[in-house]
Amino acid sequence: MTIVRRESLAEQAAELLLVRIRAGEWGIGGKLPGETTLAPQLGVGRSSAREAIRILAGRGVLSTRQGAGVFVIATDISESWKVIVQRADIVAVIEARTAIEVEAAVLAAERRTSTELKDVRRALEERDRHRADIPEHVGTDMAFHRAIVLAAHSPVLLELFDGFASRSRQAMIDMLQVRGRHGDEVDQDIHGRIYEAIASHDAETSAALTRGHLNTLKELLG
């Protein structure tokens, strides 16, 4: 019997319960055992078992019928729920990117060297050449934004950006897949305008364009 770890007991209990449902232990319409029986099977207390049932009910897998018990109404989480969770996760990533990249854009406009500006320009051109394939497009997009963070001369912002890079990359790939399109002329133009603002030492405009771009991405997921 698989026992859950100590952290996030209710969520882990819900995952274990979902695995058992997927394995066919209870089919559609099947009734789950009571909390006193189910809780020790999952290695949690009754309150965690009860919360696990609530979690799966909220995700469209279980239904609680007053006076009758808990019944299986689906063998997997609905696609709509997966999309909701995916979008919520992407929004959180975009908010974190905004906190890092808006300040980096300000500092880059103030501190960039001519060599660093050339690096930003080179990254912008590379981004333009890789619009067809989503992973390649995201990779070149991140290289463009990292070049700006480097030009900000802020070791802390660079550390935050790099520490966040892997998660940010996957979230951006997910976002473009949800959005259904990527790499259009409007998007490339915004990045070009960010470059021009940094080239002109216009900190206010570079910040506003960066914030506006990321806010637009977030709104598209609403």
Tab-separated table of C-alpha atoms in Angstrom:
chain	number	residue	atom	x	y	z
A	1	MET	CA	0.000	0.000	0.000
A	2	THR	CA	1.360	3.438	-0.977
A	3	ILE	CA	1.474	5.990	1.839
A	4	VAL	CA	1.602	9.736	1.204
A	5	ARG	CA	4.478	11.946	2.342
A	6	ARG	CA	4.008	14.428	5.147
A	7	GLU	CA	3.788	17.568	3.017
A	8	SER	CA	0.528	18.648	1.304
A	9	LEU	CA	-1.325	15.628	2.644
A	10	ALA	CA	-4.732	16.430	1.203
A	11	GLU	CA	-3.361	17.107	-2.289
A	12	GLN	CA	-1.241	13.969	-2.217
A	13	ALA	CA	-4.158	11.936	-0.923
A	14	ALA	CA	-6.242	13.295	-3.810
A	15	GLU	CA	-3.530	12.230	-6.269
A	16	LEU	CA	-3.386	8.719	-4.817
A	17	LEU	CA	-7.149	8.458	-4.885
A	18	LEU	CA	-7.178	9.589	-8.514
A	19	VAL	CA	-4.580	6.929	-9.386
A	20	ARG	CA	-6.824	4.252	-7.870
A	21	ILE	CA	-9.845	5.565	-9.765
A	22	ARG	CA	-7.889	5.577	-13.028
A	23	ALA	CA	-6.798	2.002	-12.330
A	24	GLY	CA	-10.440	0.967	-12.258
A	25	GLU	CA	-10.859	0.291	-8.553
A	26	TRP	CA	-14.096	2.276	-8.784
A	27	GLY	CA	-15.850	2.758	-12.092
A	28	ILE	CA	-18.243	5.491	-13.139
A	29	GLY	CA	-21.076	5.455	-10.615
A	30	GLY	CA	-19.014	3.500	-8.110
A	31	LYS	CA	-19.283	4.432	-4.448
A	32	LEU	CA	-16.156	5.149	-2.428
A	33	PRO	CA	-15.712	3.649	1.038
A	34	GLY	CA	-16.399	5.911	4.004
A	35	GLU	CA	-13.775	8.279	5.389
A	36	THR	CA	-12.931	5.960	8.293
A	37	THR	CA	-12.017	3.199	5.830
A	38	LEU	CA	-10.449	5.384	3.136
A	39	ALA	CA	-8.256	7.544	5.389
A	40	PRO	CA	-5.950	4.747	6.682
A	41	GLN	CA	-5.662	3.317	3.163
A	42	LEU	CA	-4.228	6.663	2.068
A	43	GLY	CA	-2.127	7.067	5.202
A	44	VAL	CA	-3.847	10.276	6.306
A	45	GLY	CA	-6.339	11.391	8.921
A	46	ARG	CA	-10.050	11.711	8.274
A	47	SER	CA	-9.845	15.471	7.783
A	48	SER	CA	-7.215	15.075	5.029
A	49	ALA	CA	-9.246	12.309	3.401
A	50	ARG	CA	-12.321	14.552	3.508
A	51	GLU	CA	-10.358	17.407	1.908
A	52	ALA	CA	-8.995	15.056	-0.787
A	53	ILE	CA	-12.584	14.148	-1.667
A	54	ARG	CA	-13.469	17.855	-1.852
A	55	ILE	CA	-10.494	18.469	-4.156
A	56	LEU	CA	-11.537	15.748	-6.586
A	57	ALA	CA	-15.167	16.826	-6.389
A	58	GLY	CA	-14.095	20.347	-7.345
A	59	ARG	CA	-12.183	18.903	-10.299
A	60	GLY	CA	-15.167	16.993	-11.604
A	61	VAL	CA	-14.087	13.473	-10.626
A	62	LEU	CA	-16.273	12.819	-7.551
A	63	SER	CA	-19.765	13.781	-6.467
A	64	THR	CA	-20.934	13.897	-2.857
A	65	ARG	CA	-24.591	13.003	-2.425
A	66	GLN	CA	-26.111	13.981	0.886
A	67	GLY	CA	-27.026	10.884	2.874
A	68	ALA	CA	-25.826	8.507	0.157
A	69	GLY	CA	-22.024	8.870	0.007
A	70	VAL	CA	-19.328	9.796	-2.475
A	71	PHE	CA	-19.550	8.542	-6.064
A	72	VAL	CA	-17.221	8.523	-9.063
A	73	ILE	CA	-18.564	10.600	-11.946
A	74	ALA	CA	-15.371	10.746	-14.079
A	75	THR	CA	-12.137	8.771	-14.244
A	76	ASP	CA	-9.888	11.767	-14.875
A	77	ILE	CA	-9.732	15.515	-14.327
A	78	SER	CA	-11.707	17.366	-16.984
A	79	GLU	CA	-9.776	19.135	-19.728
A	80	SER	CA	-11.338	22.453	-18.733
A	81	TRP	CA	-9.857	22.150	-15.243
A	82	LYS	CA	-6.419	21.378	-16.656
A	83	VAL	CA	-6.602	24.492	-18.831
A	84	ILE	CA	-7.683	26.617	-15.844
A	85	VAL	CA	-4.756	25.377	-13.747
A	86	GLN	CA	-2.347	25.795	-16.635
A	87	ARG	CA	-3.450	29.358	-17.258
A	88	ALA	CA	-3.276	30.262	-13.567
A	89	ASP	CA	0.280	28.950	-13.434
A	90	ILE	CA	1.301	30.905	-16.539
A	91	VAL	CA	-0.210	34.113	-15.124
A	92	ALA	CA	1.896	33.700	-11.961
A	93	VAL	CA	5.024	33.326	-14.082
A	94	ILE	CA	4.191	36.434	-16.129
A	95	GLU	CA	3.681	38.433	-12.924
A	96	ALA	CA	7.104	37.350	-11.672
A	97	ARG	CA	8.672	38.184	-15.031
A	98	THR	CA	7.120	41.656	-14.812
A	99	ALA	CA	8.688	42.290	-11.414
A	100	ILE	CA	12.136	41.358	-12.738
A	101	GLU	CA	12.097	42.642	-16.305
A	102	VAL	CA	10.487	46.053	-15.867
A	103	GLU	CA	13.191	47.104	-13.416
A	104	ALA	CA	15.860	45.548	-15.638
A	105	ALA	CA	14.573	47.588	-18.592
A	106	VAL	CA	14.903	50.803	-16.560
A	107	LEU	CA	18.438	50.009	-15.462
A	108	ALA	CA	19.498	48.812	-18.918
A	109	ALA	CA	18.393	52.119	-20.447
A	110	GLU	CA	20.503	53.946	-17.875
A	111	ARG	CA	23.571	51.686	-17.722
A	112	ARG	CA	23.971	49.753	-20.987
A	113	THR	CA	27.271	49.913	-22.828
A	114	SER	CA	27.600	50.027	-26.604
A	115	THR	CA	28.719	46.388	-26.600
A	116	GLU	CA	25.715	45.345	-24.545
A	117	LEU	CA	23.400	47.270	-26.854
A	118	LYS	CA	24.847	45.322	-29.795
A	119	ASP	CA	24.142	42.094	-27.891
A	120	VAL	CA	20.509	43.137	-27.357
A	121	ARG	CA	20.216	44.005	-31.059
A	122	ARG	CA	21.742	40.663	-32.058
A	123	ALA	CA	19.303	38.820	-29.792
A	124	LEU	CA	16.393	40.776	-31.301
A	125	GLU	CA	17.445	39.764	-34.824
A	126	GLU	CA	17.861	36.139	-33.741
A	127	ARG	CA	14.391	36.243	-32.227
A	128	ASP	CA	13.009	37.471	-35.549
A	129	ARG	CA	14.603	34.542	-37.398
A	130	HIS	CA	13.044	31.891	-35.161
A	131	ARG	CA	9.324	32.553	-35.220
A	132	ALA	CA	8.083	29.312	-36.771
A	133	ASP	CA	8.906	26.830	-34.006
A	134	ILE	CA	7.536	27.546	-30.513
A	135	PRO	CA	10.464	26.159	-28.424
A	136	GLU	CA	13.013	27.925	-30.661
A	137	HIS	CA	10.991	31.130	-30.559
A	138	VAL	CA	10.771	31.025	-26.755
A	139	GLY	CA	14.482	30.306	-26.474
A	140	THR	CA	15.447	33.307	-28.596
A	141	ASP	CA	12.885	35.480	-26.795
A	142	MET	CA	14.442	34.589	-23.440
A	143	ALA	CA	17.890	35.342	-24.843
A	144	PHE	CA	16.663	38.820	-25.831
A	145	HIS	CA	15.288	39.533	-22.352
A	146	ARG	CA	18.389	38.100	-20.674
A	147	ALA	CA	20.565	40.433	-22.746
A	148	ILE	CA	18.557	43.318	-21.301
A	149	VAL	CA	19.010	42.005	-17.758
A	150	LEU	CA	22.765	41.727	-18.391
A	151	ALA	CA	22.799	45.325	-19.600
A	152	ALA	CA	21.138	46.376	-16.331
A	153	HIS	CA	24.345	45.567	-14.428
A	154	SER	CA	22.363	44.129	-11.527
A	155	PRO	CA	23.738	40.805	-10.224
A	156	VAL	CA	20.618	40.227	-8.129
A	157	LEU	CA	18.215	40.702	-11.058
A	158	LEU	CA	20.395	38.422	-13.192
A	159	GLU	CA	20.399	35.770	-10.491
A	160	LEU	CA	16.607	35.983	-10.215
A	161	PHE	CA	16.188	35.807	-13.990
A	162	ASP	CA	18.511	32.806	-14.371
A	163	GLY	CA	17.021	31.003	-11.381
A	164	PHE	CA	13.602	31.457	-12.900
A	165	ALA	CA	14.599	30.702	-16.499
A	166	SER	CA	13.651	27.038	-16.728
A	167	ARG	CA	10.197	27.549	-15.251
A	168	SER	CA	9.664	30.698	-17.294
A	169	ARG	CA	10.636	28.946	-20.529
A	170	GLN	CA	8.137	26.124	-20.019
A	171	ALA	CA	5.379	28.513	-18.995
A	172	MET	CA	5.932	30.596	-22.120
A	173	ILE	CA	5.782	27.481	-24.314
A	174	ASP	CA	2.543	26.483	-22.567
A	175	MET	CA	1.158	29.986	-23.009
A	176	LEU	CA	1.826	30.070	-26.742
A	177	GLN	CA	0.240	26.649	-27.139
A	178	VAL	CA	-2.856	27.830	-25.260
A	179	ARG	CA	-2.892	31.082	-27.243
A	180	GLY	CA	-2.659	29.221	-30.540
A	181	ARG	CA	-0.407	31.729	-32.315
A	182	HIS	CA	3.002	33.311	-31.817
A	183	GLY	CA	5.723	35.396	-33.402
A	184	ASP	CA	3.532	37.882	-35.252
A	185	GLU	CA	4.674	41.295	-36.519
A	186	VAL	CA	3.019	43.194	-33.663
A	187	ASP	CA	4.894	41.117	-31.090
A	188	GLN	CA	8.229	41.578	-32.857
A	189	ASP	CA	7.579	45.307	-33.225
A	190	ILE	CA	7.054	45.709	-29.466
A	191	HIS	CA	10.404	44.061	-28.796
A	192	GLY	CA	12.003	46.323	-31.378
A	193	ARG	CA	10.559	49.369	-29.634
A	194	ILE	CA	11.920	48.147	-26.290
A	195	TYR	CA	15.347	47.920	-27.921
A	196	GLU	CA	15.037	51.432	-29.364
A	197	ALA	CA	14.064	52.874	-25.963
A	198	ILE	CA	17.100	51.258	-24.343
A	199	ALA	CA	19.293	52.502	-27.185
A	200	SER	CA	17.965	56.033	-26.580
A	201	HIS	CA	18.549	55.838	-22.802
A	202	ASP	CA	14.789	56.277	-22.358
A	203	ALA	CA	14.194	54.436	-19.094
A	204	GLU	CA	10.568	55.483	-18.720
A	205	THR	CA	9.549	54.255	-22.170
A	206	SER	CA	11.516	50.995	-21.933
A	207	ALA	CA	9.790	50.237	-18.622
A	208	ALA	CA	6.338	51.137	-19.931
A	209	LEU	CA	6.749	49.038	-23.075
A	210	THR	CA	8.020	46.037	-21.105
A	211	ARG	CA	5.196	46.259	-18.585
A	212	GLY	CA	2.609	46.754	-21.318
A	213	HIS	CA	3.907	43.772	-23.285
A	214	LEU	CA	3.774	41.430	-20.285
A	215	ASN	CA	0.366	42.750	-19.187
A	216	THR	CA	-0.952	42.042	-22.690
A	217	LEU	CA	0.271	38.454	-22.438
A	218	LYS	CA	-1.503	38.084	-19.108
A	219	GLU	CA	-4.745	39.558	-20.443
A	220	LEU	CA	-4.728	37.136	-23.372
A	221	LEU	CA	-5.049	34.317	-20.856
A	222	GLY	CA	-8.036	35.855	-19.104
